[in-house]
Amino acid sequence: MKPDTEHTSTRNAELFERAQRVIPGGVNSPVRAFRAVGGTPRFITRAQGPAFWDADGRRYLDYIGSWGPMILGHGHPAVLEAVQKAATDGFSFGAPTEREIELAEAIIAQVPSLEMVRLVSSGTEAAMSAIRLARGATGRSKFIKFEGCYHGHADALLVKAGSGLATFGNPTSAGVPPEVVQHTLVLEYNNIEQLEEAFALHGPELACVMIEPIAGNMNFVRASVPFMRRCRELCNEHGALLVFDEVMTGFRVALGGAQSVYAREIPDFQPDLTVLGKVIGGGMPLAAFGGPRKLMQQMAPLGPVYQAGTLSGNPVATACGLATLQLISQNGFFDDLSRKTRKLVDGLVAAARAEGVPFSADCEGGMFGFFLFDALPQNYAQVMKTDGARFNALFHGLLDRGVYIAPALYEAGFVSAAHTDADIETTVQAAREVFRTLS
Ligand SMILES: *Cc1c(COP(=O)(O)O)cnc(C)c1O
């Protein structure tokens, strides 16, 4: 792939101009606007396998995969066929369908902590509903989240840490009244001492601890095994629920999600509630939350916790999700995906080392992250030590060479089954060229 720094993206620029007249910032989700990295967002026209094309006809190897869902790559024939058939049969009925049962069964079959799930349309909705359920089931209001973890944009979750452990959070968005986040306690990720202190202060009032077990919204940071073990113990001791937000990691880092990764290290480990999205919809708007029967029976219409959705369990979305889950549940799927992702990460580390660029990277299953410094970070403050200007140079250098990674340094990356070994090698070579310009 040739560097293309001279390339002027005329059609992309025109579309961006036009978009900004009718859509705030020209985008329907902020990170797409390239604000962090500068430049003109690429307007995508079509995708196939591991790649997509922009409005100027340029091809990019896609390491975002719609922020995770496209684990099979784009346009997998079996998924396409399932979606086309479902669309022909009807877009939406507002009445139950057999496919919702099939999808619920397919999800539950892979995740031992789940006995029941409720299907919804976005991760935001699923996370918000899981918090409501945790509060409803425990009769408590307060909950813990961690700095750098993203759980969607429900009001109570748009919060940053207050001034101390005794005070609760402050809103991170205009339009969120302080009273709405007064029950949200924000702690540092992987900080056991702080977690213990918080439980000592607020234990009897805590409904739940919500966590991204492998955080993908601060690039890629694993909760340490001791930290996770302590989360579980403290929740048990104090009658709080442990809620895993696996919207990103579910069916992405392993078939059983990040919880199956921790269960290898911690005997009998399970969260109480799990939030899913992204991969389970295969690129369609679909998400879910679930847990043991006794908790899920608290949901309407069985129990007192209200939750509903006009398009929940949508027939086309469930067809897409089901076809996706069937394919990724086949023997060896995750072995191969993990091998390719590992190959990418090892290749990037070696290329950076060869060019004398400080670099670290990690991956699990088909999800990866990298940092422009040597040691892997443990929390958000450490992630934020990345040199933004250097990251932007890397981002644009790769983009110019036809490799599309997330346009912000606090996002994870994703490999799909459609990425070939040759695609990975091309990517590593492109990165090496860019590293040379950075060193
Ligand atoms: C993407 C994401 C969400 C939000 O999902 P949406 O479908 O964008 O609302 C929530 N939690 C995590 C961990 C995510 O990665």
XYZ file of C-alpha atoms and ligand atoms in Angstrom:
454
model
C 0.000 0.000 0.000
C 1.349 3.403 -1.012
C 1.277 6.367 1.333
C -1.361 8.771 0.119
C -0.750 11.934 2.098
C -1.453 14.102 -0.965
C -4.848 12.580 -1.323
C -7.626 15.158 -1.149
C -10.879 13.612 -0.099
C -13.221 15.815 -2.087
C -16.389 13.767 -1.869
C -15.857 13.072 1.847
C -15.320 16.785 2.442
C -18.474 17.680 0.513
C -20.542 15.194 2.452
C -19.106 16.421 5.738
C -20.049 20.006 4.830
C -23.563 18.930 3.946
C -23.910 16.720 7.025
C -22.939 19.541 9.354
C -25.853 21.627 8.092
C -28.469 19.103 9.207
C -26.839 16.895 11.863
C -24.987 18.302 14.901
C -21.293 18.009 14.106
C -22.248 16.081 10.977
C -22.414 12.785 12.866
C -24.856 10.687 14.841
C -22.294 9.561 17.413
C -19.582 12.025 18.465
C -16.378 9.989 17.994
C -17.118 9.594 14.277
C -16.438 13.294 13.740
C -12.612 12.847 13.947
C -12.468 15.706 16.458
C -9.754 14.022 18.522
C -7.494 13.318 15.546
C -8.450 16.161 13.208
C -9.158 15.858 9.487
C -12.218 14.924 7.495
C -14.281 11.928 8.552
C -14.550 9.264 5.887
C -18.110 8.673 4.735
C -18.452 4.952 4.161
C -20.360 3.688 1.155
C -19.980 -0.077 1.390
C -18.036 -2.836 3.062
C -17.010 -6.377 2.298
C -15.066 -8.841 4.421
C -12.292 -7.046 6.344
C -12.555 -3.753 4.455
C -14.766 -0.808 3.618
C -14.732 1.931 0.996
C -15.249 5.647 1.468
C -17.115 8.145 -0.673
C -13.943 8.785 -2.710
C -13.678 5.108 -3.527
C -10.696 4.465 -1.231
C -10.445 1.084 0.459
C -9.523 0.691 4.128
C -8.788 -2.377 6.204
C -11.348 -2.011 8.974
C -10.146 -2.456 12.565
C -13.260 -0.935 14.101
C -15.868 -3.335 12.778
C -18.669 -0.945 13.743
C -17.002 -0.726 17.200
C -17.075 -4.464 17.656
C -20.194 -6.071 16.183
C -18.738 -7.148 12.811
C -16.842 -10.129 14.182
C -17.402 -12.116 10.983
C -16.339 -9.226 8.807
C -18.760 -7.435 6.539
C -21.350 -9.100 4.341
C -20.962 -12.716 5.474
C -23.191 -14.640 3.029
C -24.994 -16.701 5.689
C -25.800 -13.611 7.753
C -26.904 -11.707 4.682
C -29.225 -14.526 3.688
C -30.767 -14.706 7.183
C -31.333 -10.942 7.215
C -32.836 -10.879 3.726
C -35.217 -13.706 4.536
C -36.233 -12.079 7.825
C -36.840 -8.725 6.100
C -39.060 -10.406 3.539
C -41.087 -12.002 6.328
C -41.667 -8.655 8.055
C -39.737 -5.822 9.649
C -41.473 -5.614 12.998
C -44.632 -6.973 14.551
C -44.833 -5.672 18.108
C -45.708 -9.244 19.059
C -43.471 -12.131 20.109
C -41.591 -14.295 17.623
C -39.870 -17.675 17.812
C -36.551 -16.122 16.780
C -36.391 -14.127 20.028
C -36.493 -17.424 21.928
C -33.815 -18.885 19.674
C -31.528 -15.912 20.192
C -32.099 -15.909 23.962
C -31.323 -19.648 24.006
C -28.204 -19.160 21.888
C -26.907 -16.464 24.243
C -27.695 -18.399 27.412
C -26.091 -21.551 26.000
C -22.670 -19.859 25.947
C -22.744 -17.852 29.175
C -23.188 -19.964 32.331
C -24.209 -16.991 34.535
C -27.284 -16.368 32.376
C -30.577 -18.163 32.879
C -32.765 -15.486 31.334
C -32.189 -12.457 29.152
C -34.280 -9.499 28.054
C -33.584 -8.230 24.546
C -33.370 -4.489 23.900
C -32.057 -2.278 21.091
C -28.883 -0.610 22.370
C -26.153 -1.105 24.927
C -27.190 2.129 26.594
C -30.672 0.786 27.112
C -29.375 -2.555 28.383
C -26.954 -0.995 30.897
C -29.572 1.476 32.123
C -32.083 -1.334 32.592
C -29.550 -3.534 34.408
C -28.934 -0.732 36.917
C -32.676 -0.326 37.391
C -32.987 -4.060 37.991
C -30.080 -4.048 40.463
C -31.696 -1.187 42.341
C -35.147 -2.772 42.200
C -33.909 -6.173 43.335
C -31.823 -4.840 46.243
C -34.059 -1.941 47.239
C -30.917 0.239 47.280
C -30.071 3.369 45.273
C -26.308 3.812 45.218
C -23.899 2.081 42.899
C -20.228 2.053 41.960
C -18.755 2.583 38.517
C -15.128 3.050 37.486
C -13.339 5.908 35.833
C -12.711 5.171 32.141
C -15.506 2.609 31.848
C -18.365 3.511 29.526
C -21.811 2.068 30.027
C -23.783 4.092 27.508
C -25.248 7.539 27.956
C -28.021 7.080 30.512
C -28.103 10.108 32.834
C -26.918 8.379 36.015
C -23.873 7.008 34.153
C -22.603 10.302 32.720
C -20.566 11.056 35.780
C -17.041 11.705 36.910
C -15.535 11.234 40.341
C -16.392 13.698 43.081
C -13.821 15.182 45.415
C -13.591 12.191 47.736
C -15.056 8.828 48.545
C -17.693 10.289 50.821
C -18.988 12.529 48.026
C -20.620 11.158 44.954
C -20.062 12.063 41.328
C -20.457 15.154 39.169
C -22.226 15.109 35.788
C -19.994 14.971 32.695
C -22.736 16.261 30.417
C -24.857 19.363 30.432
C -28.479 18.408 30.926
C -27.757 15.923 33.694
C -28.873 17.417 37.006
C -26.420 16.780 39.889
C -29.251 15.088 41.819
C -29.427 12.409 39.123
C -25.824 11.340 39.682
C -25.845 11.755 43.438
C -26.099 7.996 43.865
C -23.244 7.157 41.514
C -19.844 6.609 43.116
C -16.919 6.725 40.648
C -13.746 4.862 41.637
C -10.368 4.246 40.066
C -10.162 1.057 38.017
C -7.967 -1.663 39.530
C -7.654 0.192 42.849
C -8.473 -2.423 45.507
C -7.865 -0.109 48.456
C -10.330 2.485 47.171
C -12.913 -0.197 46.510
C -12.560 -1.512 50.065
C -12.886 1.990 51.483
C -15.976 2.661 49.413
C -17.626 -0.521 50.652
C -16.645 0.293 54.228
C -18.345 3.684 53.870
C -21.385 2.816 51.761
C -21.700 -1.005 51.727
C -25.260 -1.343 53.047
C -26.529 1.253 50.542
C -24.888 -0.162 47.411
C -27.156 -1.801 44.839
C -24.333 -2.864 42.542
C -20.851 -2.515 41.186
C -20.882 -2.034 37.430
C -17.703 -2.752 35.539
C -16.267 -3.371 32.096
C -14.223 -6.464 33.044
C -11.831 -5.826 30.188
C -12.307 -2.124 29.617
C -12.563 -1.253 25.931
C -13.587 2.347 26.373
C -10.206 3.392 27.735
C -8.436 1.603 24.907
C -7.785 -1.838 26.410
C -7.257 -2.272 30.136
C -7.857 -5.508 31.996
C -9.230 -5.599 35.493
C -6.537 -7.468 37.420
C -7.513 -10.880 38.769
C -7.041 -9.787 42.417
C -9.175 -6.698 41.770
C -11.923 -8.752 40.185
C -11.805 -11.297 42.994
C -12.163 -8.481 45.530
C -15.104 -6.984 43.598
C -16.862 -10.334 43.828
C -16.053 -10.847 47.527
C -17.117 -7.354 48.573
C -20.381 -7.575 46.627
C -21.110 -10.904 48.315
C -20.291 -9.581 51.786
C -22.457 -6.500 51.395
C -25.372 -7.894 49.395
C -24.591 -5.796 46.310
C -24.828 -7.194 42.781
C -21.811 -7.468 40.496
C -22.871 -6.244 37.044
C -20.597 -7.015 34.108
C -20.952 -4.661 31.185
C -19.933 -7.016 28.403
C -21.477 -4.968 25.597
C -18.027 -4.896 24.020
C -16.389 -8.042 25.403
C -19.379 -10.411 25.176
C -18.914 -12.946 22.343
C -15.828 -10.906 21.371
C -12.993 -11.804 23.751
C -14.288 -15.386 24.055
C -17.529 -17.209 23.382
C -18.379 -16.965 27.085
C -17.301 -13.328 27.295
C -14.771 -11.787 29.676
C -16.454 -13.603 32.559
C -15.232 -16.898 31.102
C -11.699 -15.443 30.990
C -11.847 -14.592 34.734
C -13.495 -17.926 35.527
C -10.264 -19.594 34.333
C -8.427 -17.800 37.159
C -11.055 -17.479 39.897
C -12.916 -20.683 40.890
C -16.717 -20.526 40.452
C -16.506 -16.925 39.323
C -19.674 -15.354 37.910
C -21.188 -11.878 37.794
C -24.790 -11.458 38.970
C -25.988 -9.532 35.936
C -24.502 -9.253 32.459
C -25.067 -6.540 29.873
C -24.568 -7.488 26.216
C -24.725 -5.699 22.876
C -22.552 -5.191 19.797
C -21.658 -8.769 18.621
C -25.019 -10.275 19.650
C -26.691 -8.073 17.040
C -24.088 -8.759 14.346
C -24.322 -5.106 13.234
C -28.049 -4.585 13.809
C -29.448 -2.591 16.746
C -29.716 -5.286 19.393
C -28.541 -5.641 22.983
C -29.561 -7.574 26.085
C -29.219 -7.886 29.798
C -29.583 -11.040 31.804
C -28.798 -13.082 34.864
C -30.239 -15.760 37.103
C -33.953 -16.488 36.905
C -34.668 -15.182 40.419
C -33.315 -11.748 39.468
C -34.744 -11.579 35.958
C -38.185 -12.464 37.304
C -38.175 -9.039 38.938
C -38.711 -7.584 35.449
C -42.116 -6.548 34.120
C -44.482 -8.212 33.361
C -43.498 -10.728 36.093
C -42.111 -8.323 38.647
C -42.093 -4.691 39.729
C -39.116 -3.422 37.653
C -40.528 -1.725 34.548
C -38.826 -1.884 31.172
C -40.177 -2.052 27.611
C -39.366 -1.390 23.940
C -41.376 -0.996 20.724
C -38.616 -2.529 18.605
C -37.119 -4.847 21.243
C -36.344 -8.296 19.842
C -36.812 -6.942 16.335
C -37.221 -9.811 13.834
C -34.544 -8.603 11.395
C -32.056 -7.767 14.163
C -32.580 -11.116 15.893
C -32.063 -12.928 12.565
C -28.771 -11.111 12.119
C -27.660 -11.787 15.693
C -28.674 -15.425 15.595
C -26.868 -16.139 12.318
C -23.789 -14.405 13.726
C -23.827 -16.375 16.990
C -24.311 -19.653 15.132
C -21.219 -19.025 13.036
C -18.980 -17.868 15.868
C -20.038 -20.817 18.051
C -18.449 -23.260 15.624
C -15.445 -25.230 16.840
C -12.166 -23.415 16.506
C -13.652 -20.017 15.622
C -12.174 -18.199 18.601
C -8.871 -20.089 18.378
C -8.365 -18.742 14.875
C -9.589 -15.225 15.675
C -7.361 -15.072 18.764
C -4.367 -16.297 16.796
C -4.806 -13.575 14.172
C -5.353 -10.861 16.748
C -2.260 -12.033 18.638
C -0.323 -11.985 15.360
C -1.350 -8.377 14.801
C -0.442 -7.309 18.328
C 2.907 -9.126 18.306
C 3.650 -7.701 14.854
C 2.895 -4.144 15.971
C 5.042 -4.491 19.091
C 7.950 -5.879 17.047
C 7.597 -3.149 14.394
C 7.561 -0.398 17.007
C 10.555 -1.917 18.763
C 12.458 -2.157 15.475
C 11.843 1.542 14.876
C 12.616 2.551 18.452
C 9.088 3.717 19.293
C 7.900 3.094 22.871
C 4.886 0.838 22.539
C 2.831 -1.730 24.412
C -0.181 -3.774 23.363
C -2.557 -6.415 24.642
C -5.387 -8.509 23.248
C -7.977 -11.105 24.154
C -9.944 -13.023 21.537
C -10.729 -10.601 18.712
C -10.207 -7.389 20.695
C -6.953 -5.481 21.106
C -5.461 -2.230 22.309
C -2.103 -0.496 22.056
C -0.330 2.381 23.752
C 2.495 4.662 22.758
C 4.464 3.900 25.907
C 6.171 0.829 27.285
C 4.188 -0.545 30.228
C 0.528 -1.545 29.920
C -1.674 0.910 31.868
C -3.847 -0.146 34.803
C -6.316 2.723 34.902
C -7.713 5.711 33.056
C -5.177 8.246 34.336
C -2.353 6.095 32.975
C -4.090 5.633 29.610
C -4.408 9.393 29.349
C -0.629 9.756 29.552
C -0.525 8.783 25.867
C 0.951 11.563 23.744
C -2.098 12.718 21.773
C -0.101 14.311 18.960
C 1.855 11.097 18.412
C -1.301 9.031 18.415
C -2.829 11.349 15.826
C 0.236 11.035 13.622
C -0.051 7.257 13.872
C -3.774 7.359 13.128
C -3.387 9.537 10.021
C -0.302 7.658 8.866
C -2.275 4.423 8.944
C -5.341 6.002 7.352
C -3.195 7.305 4.494
C -1.961 3.748 4.011
C -5.476 2.289 3.917
C -5.691 1.081 7.521
C -8.613 2.401 9.553
C -8.237 2.264 13.331
C -10.381 4.049 15.910
C -10.055 7.840 15.580
C -9.347 8.320 19.289
C -6.691 6.933 21.604
C -9.154 5.729 24.226
C -10.829 3.156 21.967
C -10.130 -0.547 21.520
C -9.585 -2.231 18.160
C -11.190 -5.290 16.625
C -10.101 -8.033 14.276
C -12.697 -10.031 12.341
C -12.701 -13.569 11.008
C -12.517 -12.050 7.523
C -9.093 -10.508 8.157
C -6.513 -12.771 6.516
C -2.946 -13.342 7.626
C -1.934 -11.272 4.591
C -4.167 -8.400 5.787
C -2.458 -8.525 9.164
C 0.983 -8.502 7.537
C 0.008 -5.523 5.359
C -1.188 -3.699 8.464
C 2.009 -4.390 10.406
C 4.088 -3.210 7.430
C 2.039 0.011 7.201
C 2.481 0.562 10.931
C 6.216 0.029 10.659
C 6.421 2.744 7.986
C 4.512 5.127 10.230
C 6.601 4.203 13.306
C 9.684 5.145 11.286
C 8.283 8.669 10.920
C 7.583 8.843 14.668
C 10.945 7.750 16.009
C -20.793 0.373 23.208
C -20.914 0.215 24.671
C -22.072 0.597 25.369
C -23.187 1.361 24.734
O -23.808 0.650 23.708
P -24.682 1.461 22.624
O -25.274 0.391 21.797
O -23.711 2.350 21.915
O -25.693 2.241 23.370
C -22.167 0.289 26.715
N -21.186 -0.342 27.352
C -20.044 -0.710 26.722
C -18.989 -1.433 27.485
C -19.863 -0.420 25.374
O -18.725 -0.756 24.774
